[in-house]
mmCIF file of C-alpha atoms and ligand atoms in Angstrom:
data_model
loop_
_atom_site.group_PDB
_atom_site.id
_atom_site.type_symbol
_atom_site.label_atom_id
_atom_site.label_comp_id
_atom_site.label_asym_id
_atom_site.label_seq_id
_atom_site.Cartn_x
_atom_site.Cartn_y
_atom_site.Cartn_z
ATOM 1 C CA MET A 163 -18.279 24.578 -8.975
ATOM 2 C CA ASN A 164 -21.095 21.725 -8.669
ATOM 3 C CA THR A 165 -19.993 18.404 -6.813
ATOM 4 C CA LYS A 166 -19.784 15.236 -8.962
ATOM 5 C CA GLU A 167 -23.241 14.229 -8.333
ATOM 6 C CA THR A 168 -24.822 17.613 -9.095
ATOM 7 C CA ARG A 169 -23.023 18.107 -12.453
ATOM 8 C CA LYS A 170 -25.030 18.100 -15.291
ATOM 9 C CA LYS A 171 -24.608 16.309 -18.618
ATOM 10 C CA ILE A 172 -23.180 17.407 -21.891
ATOM 11 C CA GLU A 173 -23.282 14.569 -24.495
ATOM 12 C CA VAL A 174 -22.933 14.260 -28.392
ATOM 13 C CA CYS A 175 -24.891 12.532 -30.455
ATOM 14 C CA PHE A 176 -23.057 11.911 -34.128
ATOM 15 C CA SER A 177 -26.220 11.730 -36.041
ATOM 16 C CA PRO A 178 -29.966 11.931 -35.839
ATOM 17 C CA TYR A 179 -30.123 8.099 -36.764
ATOM 18 C CA LEU A 180 -28.633 7.449 -33.412
ATOM 19 C CA PHE A 181 -30.639 10.540 -31.794
ATOM 20 C CA PRO A 182 -33.189 7.611 -30.549
ATOM 21 C CA LEU A 183 -30.493 6.152 -27.975
ATOM 22 C CA PHE A 184 -30.208 9.490 -26.243
ATOM 23 C CA LYS A 185 -33.448 11.460 -26.610
ATOM 24 C CA GLU A 186 -35.015 10.528 -22.989
ATOM 25 C CA GLU A 187 -32.274 12.154 -20.984
ATOM 26 C CA PHE A 188 -31.888 16.070 -21.791
ATOM 27 C CA GLU A 189 -33.591 18.860 -21.565
ATOM 28 C CA ILE A 190 -31.785 21.072 -24.181
ATOM 29 C CA ILE A 191 -30.814 19.748 -27.680
ATOM 30 C CA VAL A 192 -28.271 21.682 -29.574
ATOM 31 C CA VAL A 193 -28.952 21.258 -33.359
ATOM 32 C CA ILE A 194 -26.000 21.653 -35.204
ATOM 33 C CA ASP A 195 -25.383 21.625 -38.968
ATOM 34 C CA VAL A 196 -22.390 23.888 -39.590
ATOM 35 C CA LEU A 197 -22.209 23.496 -43.375
ATOM 36 C CA ARG A 198 -24.883 25.066 -44.049
ATOM 37 C CA ALA A 199 -28.158 25.509 -42.529
ATOM 38 C CA THR A 200 -27.555 26.263 -38.889
ATOM 39 C CA SER A 201 -24.682 28.750 -40.143
ATOM 40 C CA ALA A 202 -27.600 29.933 -42.387
ATOM 41 C CA ILE A 203 -30.011 30.300 -39.543
ATOM 42 C CA CYS A 204 -27.625 32.291 -37.284
ATOM 43 C CA ALA A 205 -26.880 34.538 -40.037
ATOM 44 C CA ALA A 206 -30.504 35.421 -40.770
ATOM 45 C CA PHE A 207 -31.297 36.203 -37.057
ATOM 46 C CA ASN A 208 -27.862 38.271 -36.937
ATOM 47 C CA ASN A 209 -29.470 40.114 -40.232
ATOM 48 C CA GLY A 210 -32.670 41.022 -37.849
ATOM 49 C CA VAL A 211 -34.911 38.301 -39.275
ATOM 50 C CA GLU A 212 -37.873 38.221 -36.831
ATOM 51 C CA SER A 213 -38.425 34.197 -36.993
ATOM 52 C CA LEU A 214 -37.833 31.315 -39.105
ATOM 53 C CA ILE A 215 -39.738 28.501 -39.511
ATOM 54 C CA PRO A 216 -37.753 25.207 -40.215
ATOM 55 C CA VAL A 217 -39.882 22.649 -42.215
ATOM 56 C CA SER A 218 -38.741 18.715 -42.974
ATOM 57 C CA THR A 219 -40.274 18.404 -46.444
ATOM 58 C CA ILE A 220 -40.693 20.614 -49.716
ATOM 59 C CA ASP A 221 -44.391 20.221 -49.551
ATOM 60 C CA GLU A 222 -44.441 21.866 -46.372
ATOM 61 C CA ALA A 223 -42.205 24.318 -47.934
ATOM 62 C CA LEU A 224 -44.805 24.804 -50.909
ATOM 63 C CA GLU A 225 -47.590 25.281 -48.404
ATOM 64 C CA TYR A 226 -45.917 28.220 -46.641
ATOM 65 C CA GLN A 227 -44.988 29.596 -50.074
ATOM 66 C CA LYS A 228 -48.719 29.874 -51.043
ATOM 67 C CA LYS A 229 -49.412 31.403 -48.028
ATOM 68 C CA GLY A 230 -46.961 34.276 -49.323
ATOM 69 C CA TYR A 231 -43.784 33.620 -47.053
ATOM 70 C CA LEU A 232 -40.482 34.114 -48.166
ATOM 71 C CA VAL A 233 -39.476 30.458 -48.554
ATOM 72 C CA GLY A 234 -35.572 28.989 -48.835
ATOM 73 C CA ALA A 235 -35.428 25.540 -49.778
ATOM 74 C CA GLU A 236 -31.688 23.353 -50.391
ATOM 75 C CA ARG A 237 -31.673 19.740 -51.348
ATOM 76 C CA GLN A 238 -28.073 18.114 -52.110
ATOM 77 C CA GLY A 239 -26.659 21.667 -51.661
ATOM 78 C CA LYS A 240 -28.474 23.194 -54.712
ATOM 79 C CA ILE A 241 -31.412 25.777 -54.360
ATOM 80 C CA VAL A 242 -34.828 23.974 -55.333
ATOM 81 C CA GLU A 243 -36.432 25.249 -58.204
ATOM 82 C CA GLY A 244 -39.351 27.565 -57.494
ATOM 83 C CA PHE A 245 -38.189 28.860 -54.274
ATOM 84 C CA ASP A 246 -36.484 32.234 -53.202
ATOM 85 C CA PHE A 247 -33.307 31.368 -52.142
ATOM 86 C CA GLY A 248 -31.507 28.108 -50.853
ATOM 87 C CA ASN A 249 -29.257 27.430 -47.956
ATOM 88 C CA SER A 250 -26.386 30.042 -48.401
ATOM 89 C CA PRO A 251 -25.570 32.387 -45.262
ATOM 90 C CA TYR A 252 -25.383 35.398 -47.530
ATOM 91 C CA SER A 253 -28.976 34.958 -49.030
ATOM 92 C CA TYR A 254 -30.112 35.560 -45.263
ATOM 93 C CA MET A 255 -28.218 38.895 -45.012
ATOM 94 C CA LYS A 256 -30.244 40.542 -47.515
ATOM 95 C CA PRO A 257 -31.987 44.018 -45.960
ATOM 96 C CA GLU A 258 -35.085 42.945 -47.177
ATOM 97 C CA LEU A 259 -35.595 40.125 -44.872
ATOM 98 C CA LYS A 260 -34.877 42.243 -42.017
ATOM 99 C CA GLY A 261 -38.109 42.021 -39.466
ATOM 100 C CA LYS A 262 -39.705 39.247 -41.679
ATOM 101 C CA SER A 263 -40.721 35.941 -40.605
ATOM 102 C CA VAL A 264 -38.966 33.079 -43.375
ATOM 103 C CA VAL A 265 -39.260 29.636 -43.678
ATOM 104 C CA LEU A 266 -36.090 27.071 -44.786
ATOM 105 C CA SER A 267 -36.279 23.457 -45.572
ATOM 106 C CA THR A 268 -32.808 21.730 -46.006
ATOM 107 C CA THR A 269 -31.914 18.379 -46.468
ATOM 108 C CA ASN A 270 -30.439 17.380 -42.999
ATOM 109 C CA GLY A 271 -30.424 20.374 -41.118
ATOM 110 C CA THR A 272 -34.173 21.193 -40.517
ATOM 111 C CA LYS A 273 -35.198 17.746 -40.449
ATOM 112 C CA SER A 274 -32.682 17.368 -37.302
ATOM 113 C CA ILE A 275 -34.563 20.458 -36.011
ATOM 114 C CA ASN A 276 -38.085 18.732 -36.343
ATOM 115 C CA ILE A 277 -36.493 15.572 -34.712
ATOM 116 C CA ALA A 278 -35.302 16.895 -31.621
ATOM 117 C CA LYS A 279 -38.071 19.278 -31.086
ATOM 118 C CA GLU A 280 -40.248 16.353 -29.265
ATOM 119 C CA SER A 281 -37.692 15.700 -26.758
ATOM 120 C CA GLY A 282 -36.362 19.026 -25.316
ATOM 121 C CA GLN A 283 -35.854 22.544 -26.214
ATOM 122 C CA VAL A 284 -34.232 22.877 -29.334
ATOM 123 C CA VAL A 285 -31.169 25.478 -29.553
ATOM 124 C CA ILE A 286 -29.597 26.264 -32.820
ATOM 125 C CA GLY A 287 -25.697 25.629 -32.714
ATOM 126 C CA ALA A 288 -23.141 26.512 -35.333
ATOM 127 C CA LEU A 289 -19.461 27.697 -35.338
ATOM 128 C CA SER A 290 -20.938 31.269 -36.116
ATOM 129 C CA ASN A 291 -22.417 31.235 -32.797
ATOM 130 C CA LEU A 292 -20.089 29.722 -30.637
ATOM 131 C CA ASP A 293 -18.835 31.879 -28.064
ATOM 132 C CA VAL A 294 -22.309 33.429 -27.118
ATOM 133 C CA LEU A 295 -23.870 30.060 -27.090
ATOM 134 C CA GLN A 296 -21.412 28.200 -24.932
ATOM 135 C CA LYS A 297 -21.919 30.987 -22.533
ATOM 136 C CA TRP A 298 -25.992 30.930 -22.596
ATOM 137 C CA LEU A 299 -25.538 26.864 -22.300
ATOM 138 C CA SER A 300 -23.552 27.217 -18.900
ATOM 139 C CA GLU A 301 -26.151 29.452 -17.459
ATOM 140 C CA GLN A 302 -28.939 26.737 -17.790
ATOM 141 C CA ASP A 303 -28.166 24.549 -15.246
ATOM 142 C CA LYS A 304 -29.954 21.643 -17.559
ATOM 143 C CA ASN A 305 -28.773 18.630 -19.185
ATOM 144 C CA ILE A 306 -27.513 19.147 -22.752
ATOM 145 C CA LEU A 307 -27.208 17.113 -25.850
ATOM 146 C CA CYS A 308 -25.423 18.204 -28.857
ATOM 147 C CA LEU A 309 -27.261 16.856 -32.194
ATOM 148 C CA CYS A 310 -24.989 16.682 -34.896
ATOM 149 C CA SER A 311 -27.281 16.759 -38.094
ATOM 150 C CA GLY A 312 -24.470 14.750 -40.206
ATOM 151 C CA TRP A 313 -25.265 14.116 -43.846
ATOM 152 C CA GLN A 314 -27.931 11.907 -44.705
ATOM 153 C CA ASN A 315 -27.670 9.968 -41.326
ATOM 154 C CA LYS A 316 -23.896 9.681 -41.588
ATOM 155 C CA PHE A 317 -21.224 10.943 -39.328
ATOM 156 C CA ASN A 318 -19.580 14.508 -40.297
ATOM 157 C CA LEU A 319 -16.434 15.922 -39.108
ATOM 158 C CA GLU A 320 -17.672 19.862 -39.007
ATOM 159 C CA ASP A 321 -20.739 19.096 -36.757
ATOM 160 C CA THR A 322 -18.783 16.766 -34.624
ATOM 161 C CA ILE A 323 -16.185 19.533 -34.237
ATOM 162 C CA CYS A 324 -18.526 22.162 -33.215
ATOM 163 C CA ALA A 325 -20.157 19.803 -30.791
ATOM 164 C CA GLY A 326 -16.668 18.954 -29.281
ATOM 165 C CA ALA A 327 -15.974 22.909 -28.827
ATOM 166 C CA ILE A 328 -19.260 23.369 -26.691
ATOM 167 C CA THR A 329 -18.608 20.106 -24.490
ATOM 168 C CA ASP A 330 -14.655 20.956 -24.004
ATOM 169 C CA TYR A 331 -15.998 24.613 -23.096
ATOM 170 C CA LEU A 332 -19.186 23.333 -20.715
ATOM 171 C CA VAL A 333 -16.901 20.439 -18.890
ATOM 172 C CA ASN A 334 -14.125 23.240 -18.072
ATOM 173 C CA THR A 335 -16.343 25.421 -16.262
ATOM 174 C CA GLY A 336 -16.574 22.490 -13.760
ATOM 175 C CA ASN A 337 -20.724 22.386 -13.915
ATOM 176 C CA PHE A 338 -20.942 19.690 -16.632
ATOM 177 C CA ARG A 339 -19.629 16.281 -17.232
ATOM 178 C CA SER A 340 -19.449 13.761 -20.410
ATOM 179 C CA GLU A 341 -19.423 10.204 -20.158
ATOM 180 C CA GLU A 342 -20.015 8.761 -23.673
ATOM 181 C CA ASP A 343 -17.190 7.968 -25.759
ATOM 182 C CA SER A 344 -19.111 10.038 -28.784
ATOM 183 C CA SER A 345 -18.640 13.168 -26.736
ATOM 184 C CA ILE A 346 -15.037 12.128 -25.679
ATOM 185 C CA ALA A 347 -13.896 11.638 -29.435
ATOM 186 C CA ALA A 348 -15.959 15.047 -30.245
ATOM 187 C CA LYS A 349 -13.686 17.278 -27.696
ATOM 188 C CA TYR A 350 -10.484 15.283 -28.992
ATOM 189 C CA LEU A 351 -11.310 16.534 -32.599
ATOM 190 C CA PHE A 352 -12.435 19.784 -31.516
ATOM 191 C CA LEU A 353 -8.992 19.922 -29.575
ATOM 192 C CA SER A 354 -6.703 18.671 -32.743
ATOM 193 C CA ALA A 355 -8.815 21.260 -35.486
ATOM 194 C CA LYS A 356 -9.179 24.338 -33.351
ATOM 195 C CA ASP A 357 -6.136 26.144 -34.469
ATOM 196 C CA ASN A 358 -6.881 25.809 -38.131
ATOM 197 C CA ILE A 359 -10.693 24.406 -38.670
ATOM 198 C CA LEU A 360 -10.870 25.380 -42.328
ATOM 199 C CA GLY A 361 -7.639 23.386 -43.011
ATOM 200 C CA TYR A 362 -8.359 20.666 -40.660
ATOM 201 C CA LEU A 363 -11.650 20.070 -42.884
ATOM 202 C CA LYS A 364 -10.061 20.343 -46.249
ATOM 203 C CA ALA A 365 -10.508 16.832 -47.317
ATOM 204 C CA SER A 366 -13.934 16.451 -45.317
ATOM 205 C CA SER A 367 -17.053 15.129 -47.540
ATOM 206 C CA HIS A 368 -19.356 18.002 -47.266
ATOM 207 C CA ARG A 369 -16.679 20.354 -47.745
ATOM 208 C CA ARG A 370 -15.728 18.885 -50.869
ATOM 209 C CA ARG A 371 -19.363 18.841 -52.082
ATOM 210 C CA LEU A 372 -19.930 22.494 -51.531
ATOM 211 C CA LYS A 373 -16.370 23.249 -53.135
ATOM 212 C CA ASN A 374 -17.786 21.075 -56.322
ATOM 213 C CA LEU A 375 -20.456 23.592 -56.322
ATOM 214 C CA ASN A 376 -18.478 26.384 -56.290
ATOM 215 C CA LEU A 377 -19.502 27.391 -52.447
ATOM 216 C CA ASN A 378 -16.256 28.521 -51.087
ATOM 217 C CA GLU A 379 -17.039 31.389 -49.715
ATOM 218 C CA ASP A 380 -20.054 29.912 -47.990
ATOM 219 C CA ILE A 381 -17.814 26.994 -46.662
ATOM 220 C CA LYS A 382 -15.348 30.254 -45.401
ATOM 221 C CA TYR A 383 -18.247 31.757 -43.635
ATOM 222 C CA CYS A 384 -19.563 28.757 -42.190
ATOM 223 C CA LEU A 385 -15.908 27.489 -40.546
ATOM 224 C CA THR A 386 -15.352 31.051 -39.215
ATOM 225 C CA PRO A 387 -16.281 31.022 -35.288
ATOM 226 C CA ASN A 388 -18.358 34.050 -33.688
ATOM 227 C CA LEU A 389 -19.351 35.707 -36.937
ATOM 228 C CA ALA A 390 -23.116 35.650 -35.823
ATOM 229 C CA PRO A 391 -23.320 35.828 -31.938
ATOM 230 C CA VAL A 392 -27.299 35.044 -31.689
ATOM 231 C CA ILE A 393 -29.364 32.343 -29.932
ATOM 232 C CA PRO A 394 -31.779 30.954 -31.920
ATOM 233 C CA VAL A 395 -34.414 28.919 -29.764
ATOM 234 C CA LEU A 396 -37.623 26.900 -30.886
ATOM 235 C CA ASN A 397 -40.759 28.145 -29.809
ATOM 236 C CA GLY A 398 -43.784 26.061 -30.906
ATOM 237 C CA ASP A 399 -42.650 25.744 -34.724
ATOM 238 C CA LYS A 400 -40.894 29.065 -34.969
ATOM 239 C CA LEU A 401 -37.201 29.847 -34.137
ATOM 240 C CA GLU A 402 -36.870 33.108 -32.749
ATOM 241 C CA LEU A 403 -33.805 34.740 -30.532
ATOM 242 C CA VAL A 404 -33.595 34.052 -26.781
ATOM 243 C CA LYS A 405 -35.093 36.833 -24.523
ATOM 244 C CA GLU A 406 -32.301 37.478 -22.087
ATOM 245 C CA GLU A 407 -29.078 39.516 -22.856
ATOM 246 C CA VAL A 408 -26.169 37.247 -22.717
ATOM 247 C CA SER A 409 -22.798 38.956 -21.780
ATOM 248 C CA LEU A 410 -19.099 37.398 -22.864
HETATM 249 O O1 3SL B 657 -28.300 19.301 -44.920
HETATM 250 C C1 3SL B 657 -28.356 20.400 -44.773
HETATM 251 O O2 3SL B 657 -29.295 20.781 -44.079
HETATM 252 C C2 3SL B 657 -27.538 21.475 -45.629
HETATM 253 O O3 3SL B 657 -26.781 22.497 -44.535
HETATM 254 C C3 3SL B 657 -26.936 21.049 -46.339
HETATM 255 S S1 3SL B 657 -25.986 21.907 -47.540
HETATM 256 O O4 3SL B 657 -24.930 22.489 -47.110
HETATM 257 O O5 3SL B 657 -27.110 23.413 -48.163
HETATM 258 O O6 3SL B 657 -25.580 21.244 -48.954
#
């Protein structure tokens, strides 16, 4: 266990809007968009996708499509017309995507990735890769920020609960400290939700939004921990799997 002085920081930023207040201090930024961008990204890598290019705008997505890439695009929870797929994790489990490089643009998640990338090493976080990600983070000896993508710059519960789980785990190793109230609040939300995350989020805004679009199967998948034990990290403009083995 590290002494008080040598412990690294683990903090939580509730939304991309607040990110400028945090961005100078962290070497690793865990971008979280549980419903559904980062869960879809983990599903893609778990299915053998070679790399994934996250882009912020539909124009960028179109440019890649013209170059022959398979491109997913989502806005307001729906597939953007003319693209190969949207943001459902199930779209990224198809055998034909194995070994491919795909492109994705989503309402909040891919924007957060691009906002974070100038400030530190971007790592993808979701409930679906929780255990393996926590273990890997605990071995990095770096200051870590969990950036919750939220919804259009607003706070959301599911990303905060995931960030709280990571915070709780890292603080419990004895090698990390949290000082911000946002991190403490995230941790307490996780502790209240952890025995039934699906039930806890029943009335949450994005769960309702996706339920109205008949996306219940996606909700269940995204809120179930450890279905996709992979660690995607950003290398230049591409997400790729971390090279090292992580044993739980
Ligand atoms: O905002 C995002 O990046 C998406 O994950 C939103 S949705 O779940 O596809 O509606």
